[in-house]
Coordinates of C-alpha atoms and ligand atoms in Angstrom, one line a residue:
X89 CA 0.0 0.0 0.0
X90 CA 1.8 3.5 -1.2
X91 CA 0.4 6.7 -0.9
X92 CA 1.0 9.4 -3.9
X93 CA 1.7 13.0 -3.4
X94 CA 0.8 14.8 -6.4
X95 CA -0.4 18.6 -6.3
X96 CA 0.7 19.2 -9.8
X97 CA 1.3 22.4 -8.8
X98 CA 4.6 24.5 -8.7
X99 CA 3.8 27.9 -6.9
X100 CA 2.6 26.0 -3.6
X101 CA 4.2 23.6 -1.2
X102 CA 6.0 21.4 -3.3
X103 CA 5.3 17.4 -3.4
X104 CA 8.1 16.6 -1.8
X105 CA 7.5 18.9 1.2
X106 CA 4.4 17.2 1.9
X107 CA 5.7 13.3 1.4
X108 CA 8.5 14.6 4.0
X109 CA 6.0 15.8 6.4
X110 CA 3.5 12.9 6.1
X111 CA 6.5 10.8 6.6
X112 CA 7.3 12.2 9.7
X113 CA 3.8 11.7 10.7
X114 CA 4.3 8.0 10.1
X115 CA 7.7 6.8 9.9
X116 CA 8.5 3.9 7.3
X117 CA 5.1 4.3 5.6
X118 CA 5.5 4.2 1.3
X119 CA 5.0 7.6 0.3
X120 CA 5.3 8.6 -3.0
X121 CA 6.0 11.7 -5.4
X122 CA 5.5 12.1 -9.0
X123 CA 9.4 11.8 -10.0
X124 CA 9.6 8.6 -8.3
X125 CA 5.9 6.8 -8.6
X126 CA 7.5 3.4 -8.7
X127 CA 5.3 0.2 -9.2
X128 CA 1.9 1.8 -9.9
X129 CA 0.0 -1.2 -8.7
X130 CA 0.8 -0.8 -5.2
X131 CA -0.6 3.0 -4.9
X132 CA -4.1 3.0 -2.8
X133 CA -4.2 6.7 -2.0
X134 CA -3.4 9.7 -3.7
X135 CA -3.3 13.5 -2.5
X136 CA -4.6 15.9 -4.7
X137 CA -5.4 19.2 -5.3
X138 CA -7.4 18.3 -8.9
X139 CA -7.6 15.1 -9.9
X140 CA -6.6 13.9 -13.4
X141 CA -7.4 11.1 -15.6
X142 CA -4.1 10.1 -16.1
X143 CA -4.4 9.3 -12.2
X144 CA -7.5 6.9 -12.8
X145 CA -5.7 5.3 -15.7
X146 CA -2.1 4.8 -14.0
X147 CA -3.3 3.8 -10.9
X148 CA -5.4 0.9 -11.1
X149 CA -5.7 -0.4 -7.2
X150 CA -6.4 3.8 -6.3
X151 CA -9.2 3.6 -3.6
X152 CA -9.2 7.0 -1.9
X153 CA -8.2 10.4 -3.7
X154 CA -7.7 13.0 -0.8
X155 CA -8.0 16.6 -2.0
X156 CA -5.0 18.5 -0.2
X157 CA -7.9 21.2 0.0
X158 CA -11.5 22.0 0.5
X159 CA -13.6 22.4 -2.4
X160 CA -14.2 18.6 -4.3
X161 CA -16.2 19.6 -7.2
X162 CA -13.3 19.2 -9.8
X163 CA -13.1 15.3 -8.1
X164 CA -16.7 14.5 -7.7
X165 CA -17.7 16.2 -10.7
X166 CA -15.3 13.7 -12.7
X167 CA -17.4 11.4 -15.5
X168 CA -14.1 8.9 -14.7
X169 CA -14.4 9.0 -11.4
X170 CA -15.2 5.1 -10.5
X171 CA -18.0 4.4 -8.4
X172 CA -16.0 2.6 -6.0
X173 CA -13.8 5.5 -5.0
X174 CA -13.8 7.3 -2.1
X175 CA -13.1 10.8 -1.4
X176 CA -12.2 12.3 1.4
X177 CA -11.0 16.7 2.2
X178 CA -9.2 18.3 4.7
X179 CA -10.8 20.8 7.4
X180 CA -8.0 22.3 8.7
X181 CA -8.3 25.6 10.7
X182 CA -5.9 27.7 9.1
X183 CA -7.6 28.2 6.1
X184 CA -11.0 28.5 7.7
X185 CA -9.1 31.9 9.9
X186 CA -7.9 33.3 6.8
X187 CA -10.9 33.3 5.3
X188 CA -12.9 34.5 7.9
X189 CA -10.2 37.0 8.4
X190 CA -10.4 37.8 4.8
X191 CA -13.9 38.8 4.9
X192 CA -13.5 40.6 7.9
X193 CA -10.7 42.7 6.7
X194 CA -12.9 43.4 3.1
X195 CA -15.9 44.7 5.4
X196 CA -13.8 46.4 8.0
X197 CA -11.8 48.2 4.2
X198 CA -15.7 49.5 3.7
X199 CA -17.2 50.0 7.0
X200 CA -13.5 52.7 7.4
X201 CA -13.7 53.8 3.6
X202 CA -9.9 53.0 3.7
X203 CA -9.5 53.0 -0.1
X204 CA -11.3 56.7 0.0
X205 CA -8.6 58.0 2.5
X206 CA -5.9 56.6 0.3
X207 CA -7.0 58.0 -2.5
X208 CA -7.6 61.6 -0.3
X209 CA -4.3 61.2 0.8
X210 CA -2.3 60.8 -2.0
X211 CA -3.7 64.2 -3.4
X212 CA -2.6 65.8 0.1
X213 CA -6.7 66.0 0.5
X214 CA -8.0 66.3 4.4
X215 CA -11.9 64.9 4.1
X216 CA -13.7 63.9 6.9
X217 CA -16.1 60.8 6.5
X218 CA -18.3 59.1 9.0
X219 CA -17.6 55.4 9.2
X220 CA -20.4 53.2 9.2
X221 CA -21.6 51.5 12.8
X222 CA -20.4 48.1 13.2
X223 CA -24.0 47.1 15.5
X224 CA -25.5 48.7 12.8
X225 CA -24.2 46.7 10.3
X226 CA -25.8 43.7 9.1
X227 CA -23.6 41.2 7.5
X228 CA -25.2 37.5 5.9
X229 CA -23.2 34.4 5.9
X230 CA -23.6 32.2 3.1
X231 CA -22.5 28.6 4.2
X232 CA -22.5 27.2 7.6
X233 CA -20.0 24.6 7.1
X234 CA -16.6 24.3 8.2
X235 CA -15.5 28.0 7.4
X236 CA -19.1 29.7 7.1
X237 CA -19.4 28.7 11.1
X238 CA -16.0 30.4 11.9
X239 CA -16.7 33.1 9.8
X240 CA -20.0 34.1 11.5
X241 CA -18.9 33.8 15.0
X242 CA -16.2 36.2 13.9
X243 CA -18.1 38.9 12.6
X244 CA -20.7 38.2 15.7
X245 CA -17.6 38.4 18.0
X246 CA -16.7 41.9 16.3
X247 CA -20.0 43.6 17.0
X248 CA -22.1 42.6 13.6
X249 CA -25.7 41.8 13.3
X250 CA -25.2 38.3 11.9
X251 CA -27.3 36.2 9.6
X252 CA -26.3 33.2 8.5
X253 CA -27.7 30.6 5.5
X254 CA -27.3 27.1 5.0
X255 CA -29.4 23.7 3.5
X256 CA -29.6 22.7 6.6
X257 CA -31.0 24.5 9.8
X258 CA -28.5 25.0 12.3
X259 CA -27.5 26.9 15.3
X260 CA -25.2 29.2 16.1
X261 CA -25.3 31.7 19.3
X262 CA -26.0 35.4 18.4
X263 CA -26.3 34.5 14.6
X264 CA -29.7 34.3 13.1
X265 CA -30.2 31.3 10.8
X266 CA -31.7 30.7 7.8
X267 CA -32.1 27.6 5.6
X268 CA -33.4 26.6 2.6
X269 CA -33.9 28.4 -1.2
X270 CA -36.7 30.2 0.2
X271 CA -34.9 31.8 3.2
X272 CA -32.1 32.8 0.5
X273 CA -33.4 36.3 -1.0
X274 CA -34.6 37.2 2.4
X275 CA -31.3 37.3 3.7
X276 CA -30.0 39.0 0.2
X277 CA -32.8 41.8 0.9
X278 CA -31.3 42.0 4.4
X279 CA -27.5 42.6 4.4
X280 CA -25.0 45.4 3.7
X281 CA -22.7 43.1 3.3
X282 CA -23.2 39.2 2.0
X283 CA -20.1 36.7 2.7
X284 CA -20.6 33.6 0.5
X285 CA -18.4 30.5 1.5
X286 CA -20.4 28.0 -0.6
X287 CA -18.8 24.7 -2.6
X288 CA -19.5 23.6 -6.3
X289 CA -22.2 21.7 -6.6
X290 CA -25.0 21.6 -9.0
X291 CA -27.2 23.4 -6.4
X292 CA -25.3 25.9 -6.3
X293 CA -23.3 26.7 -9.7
X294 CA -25.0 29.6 -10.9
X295 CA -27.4 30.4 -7.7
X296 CA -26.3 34.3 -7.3
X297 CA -27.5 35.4 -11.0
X298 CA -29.8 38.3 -12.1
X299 CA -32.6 37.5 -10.0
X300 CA -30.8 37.2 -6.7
X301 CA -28.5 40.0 -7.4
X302 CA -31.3 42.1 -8.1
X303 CA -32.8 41.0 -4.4
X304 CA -30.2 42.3 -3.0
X305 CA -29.7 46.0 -1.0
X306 CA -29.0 48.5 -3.2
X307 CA -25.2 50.0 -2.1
X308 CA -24.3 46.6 -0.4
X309 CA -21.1 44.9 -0.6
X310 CA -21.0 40.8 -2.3
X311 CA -18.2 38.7 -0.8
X312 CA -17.2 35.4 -2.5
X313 CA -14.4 33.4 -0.9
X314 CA -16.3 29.8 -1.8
X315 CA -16.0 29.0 -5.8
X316 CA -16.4 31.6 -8.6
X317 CA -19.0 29.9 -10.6
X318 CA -21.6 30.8 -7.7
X319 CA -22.1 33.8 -9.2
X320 CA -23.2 34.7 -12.7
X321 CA -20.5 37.2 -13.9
X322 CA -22.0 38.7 -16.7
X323 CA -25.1 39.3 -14.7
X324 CA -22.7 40.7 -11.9
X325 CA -21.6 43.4 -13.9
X326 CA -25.1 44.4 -15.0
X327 CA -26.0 44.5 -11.5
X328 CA -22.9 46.3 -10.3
X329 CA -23.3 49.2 -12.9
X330 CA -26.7 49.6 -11.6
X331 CA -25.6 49.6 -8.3
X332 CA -27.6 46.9 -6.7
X333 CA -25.2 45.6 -5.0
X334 CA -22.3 48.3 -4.5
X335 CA -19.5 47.0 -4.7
X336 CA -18.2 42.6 -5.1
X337 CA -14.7 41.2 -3.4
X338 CA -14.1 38.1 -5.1
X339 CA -11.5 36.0 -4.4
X340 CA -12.7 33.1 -6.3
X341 CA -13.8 33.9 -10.5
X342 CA -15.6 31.6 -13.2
X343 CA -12.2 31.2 -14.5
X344 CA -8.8 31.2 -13.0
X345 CA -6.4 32.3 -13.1
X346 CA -9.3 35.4 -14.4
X347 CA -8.1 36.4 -17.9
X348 CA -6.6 39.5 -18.9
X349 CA -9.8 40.3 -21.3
X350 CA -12.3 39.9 -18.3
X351 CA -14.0 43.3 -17.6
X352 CA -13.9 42.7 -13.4
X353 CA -10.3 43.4 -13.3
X354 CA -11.0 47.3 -14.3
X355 CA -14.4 47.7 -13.2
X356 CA -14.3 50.2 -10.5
X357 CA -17.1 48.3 -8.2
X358 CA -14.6 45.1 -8.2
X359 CA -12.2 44.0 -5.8
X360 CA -10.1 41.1 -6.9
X361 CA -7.9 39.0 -4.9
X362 CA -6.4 35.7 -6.7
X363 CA -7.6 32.9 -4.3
X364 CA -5.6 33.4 -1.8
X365 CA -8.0 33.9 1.6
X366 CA -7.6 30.4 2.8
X367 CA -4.0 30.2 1.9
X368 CA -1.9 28.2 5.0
X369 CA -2.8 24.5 5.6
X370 CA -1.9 24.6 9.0
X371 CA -1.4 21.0 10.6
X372 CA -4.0 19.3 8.4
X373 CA -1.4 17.4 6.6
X374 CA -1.7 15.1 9.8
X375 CA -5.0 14.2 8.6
X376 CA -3.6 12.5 5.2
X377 CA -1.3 10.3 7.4
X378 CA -4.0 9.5 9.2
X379 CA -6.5 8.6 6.7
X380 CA -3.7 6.5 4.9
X381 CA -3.8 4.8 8.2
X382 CA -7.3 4.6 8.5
X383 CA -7.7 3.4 4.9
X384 CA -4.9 0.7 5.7
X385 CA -6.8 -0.3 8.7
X386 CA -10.2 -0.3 7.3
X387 CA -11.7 2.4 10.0
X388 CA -13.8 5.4 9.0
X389 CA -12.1 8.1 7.6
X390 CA -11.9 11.6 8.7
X391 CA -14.0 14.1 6.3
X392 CA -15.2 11.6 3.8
X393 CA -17.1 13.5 1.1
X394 CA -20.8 12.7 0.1
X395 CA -20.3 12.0 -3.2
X396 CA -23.8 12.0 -3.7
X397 CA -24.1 15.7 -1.9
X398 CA -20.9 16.5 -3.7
X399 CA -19.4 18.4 -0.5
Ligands
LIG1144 P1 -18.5 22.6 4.3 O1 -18.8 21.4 3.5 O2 -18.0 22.4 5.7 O3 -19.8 23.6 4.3 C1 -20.5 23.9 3.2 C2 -21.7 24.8 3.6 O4 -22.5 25.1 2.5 C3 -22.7 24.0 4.6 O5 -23.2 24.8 5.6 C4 -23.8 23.6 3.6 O6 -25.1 23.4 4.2 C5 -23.8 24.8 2.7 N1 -24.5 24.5 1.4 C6 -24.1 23.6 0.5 N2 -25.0 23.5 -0.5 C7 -25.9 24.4 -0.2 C8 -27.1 24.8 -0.8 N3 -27.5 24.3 -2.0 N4 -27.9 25.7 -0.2 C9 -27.6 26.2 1.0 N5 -26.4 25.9 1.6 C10 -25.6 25.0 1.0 O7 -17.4 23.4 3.4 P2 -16.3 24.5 3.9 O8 -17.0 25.5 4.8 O9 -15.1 23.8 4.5 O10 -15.9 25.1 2.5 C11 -16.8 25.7 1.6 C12 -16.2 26.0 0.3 O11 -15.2 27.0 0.4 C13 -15.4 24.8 -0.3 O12 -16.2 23.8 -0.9 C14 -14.5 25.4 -1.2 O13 -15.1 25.4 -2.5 C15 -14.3 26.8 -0.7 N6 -12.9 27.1 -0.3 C16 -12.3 28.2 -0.8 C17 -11.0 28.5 -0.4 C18 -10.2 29.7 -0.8 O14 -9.0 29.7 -0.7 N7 -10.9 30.7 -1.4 C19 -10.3 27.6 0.6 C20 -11.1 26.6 1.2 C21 -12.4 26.3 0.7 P3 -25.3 22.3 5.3 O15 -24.5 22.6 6.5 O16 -26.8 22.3 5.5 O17 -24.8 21.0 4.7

């Protein structure tokens, strides 16, 4: 039983990093890296952060694909995928920090008008403007998973009026919940500022188009730190030249990295960041020692994916 590393990626932490630190995690276990796979046959496990066909076809015995990552939609969502195969994600903290810090930081930007006071003072301009209340303030969560949860209690811990949204009802102390399609334009019609934290799935590809932009507060700021196809850019743009909503941070686009033709780089409502809010792993690569373990063993693994949920 070997376990592959293989991020195919080259501006991240490298495959070998990781196989070193899985390693450590469990000494003498096989671990494996693209420059030295070895006899194919005996690779069970492979850590990804996409999967790719060549990986169903060159590993025949492959029973569990763990995504060095959150968001499975690229895995799940794969015709090849065997129906055997399981799937499993990390849920580290780190990332779910970041990103609740990231959305804090993007409202906090606003609630100060920090890029206003740039601007004022790089033309030597003194110009007085009130901020906006934080307990005034009302900010909507958009997932109540992993990250949406630790995002909400943030913004609750920092003085917000909190709404949160899910699929599921849920509770969370001094954050109103919502669930549900219904509950959805409700809490667009609601917020000043809407954080979405949503995966891919076919639920949700598309949901924030014309309609629910259009349901949303005029002036109000859209926050997507989840997966760029949950919003309908084209209608985004429409929207954001009307004005309804204000102003979109998107850390996540349709395509990435976002092309050079793509009108949200220069349009003066958008803020883009290049996927970076959840940046740091923290410790989670212990979990893909341990599930290599647990696979080995035969006991439940931690954060195995629903495939038919597809998160
Ligand atoms: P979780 O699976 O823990 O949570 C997902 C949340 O979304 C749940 O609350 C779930 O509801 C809700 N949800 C799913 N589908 C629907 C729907 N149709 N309607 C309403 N609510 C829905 O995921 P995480 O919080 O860990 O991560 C969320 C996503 O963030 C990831 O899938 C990934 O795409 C993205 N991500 C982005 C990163 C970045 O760097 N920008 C880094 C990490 C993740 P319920 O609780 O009822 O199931």
């Amino acid at each position: 039983m070997a376990l592959l590393i293989d991020t195919g990626l080259t501006n991240w932490i490298s495959d070998a990093e990781i196989a070193n630190e899985v390693r450590s995690a469990i000494p003498g276990a096989d671990i494996r890296t693209p420059d030295a796979i070895g006899n194919a046959d005996e690779i069970t496990m492979v850590a990804v952060v996409g999967l790719n066909d060549d990986h169903l076809r060159q590993l025949p015995n492959l029973k569990l694909v763990q995504k060095l990552g959150a968001g499975v939609e690229t895995i799940v969502g794969n015709p090849n995928l065997p129906s055997h195969m399981r799937v499993a994600r990390l849920k580290p903290d780190a990332p779910a920090q970041g990103i609740a810090e990231w959305f804090l930081a993007y409202i906090l930007r606003a609630q100060r008008h920090m890029a206003f006071h740039e601007a004022a003072q790089a033309r030597a301009e003194w110009l007085p403007k009130e901020p906006t209340f934080t307990p005034q303030t009302t900010v909507g969560v958009m997932g109540l998973g992993h990250i949406g949860d630790r995002t909400a209690r943030m913004l609750r811990a920092v003085g917000f009026q909190v709404l949160g949204w899910s699929r599921s009802p849920k509770q969370i102390e001094g954050v109103t919940c919502l669930h549900g399609d219904n509950a959805l334009p409700q809490l667009l019609g609601r917020c000043d500022f809407v954080c979405a934290i949503l995966p891919s799935t076919p639920q949700t590809v598309g949901l924030i188009d014309a309609q629910m932009l259009a349901a949303m507060k005029p002036g109000s700021q859209l926050l997507n730190a989840g997966r760029g196809d949950l919003i309908d850019e084209d209608a985004l743009i429409i929207a954001l030249d009307r004005g309804n909503p204000g102003h979109a941070v998107l850390d996540v686009t349709c395509q990435e990295p976002l092309p050079t033709s793509s009108p949200l780089w220069h349009h003066p409502r958008v803020t883009i960041t290049p996927h970076v809010s959840g940046w740091h792993l923290g410790d989670a690569l212990s979990d893909v020692a341990e599930n290599f373990q647990r696979l080995s063993s035969g006991a439940p693994l931690l954060n195995e994916v629903d495939l038919a949920r597809g998160y």
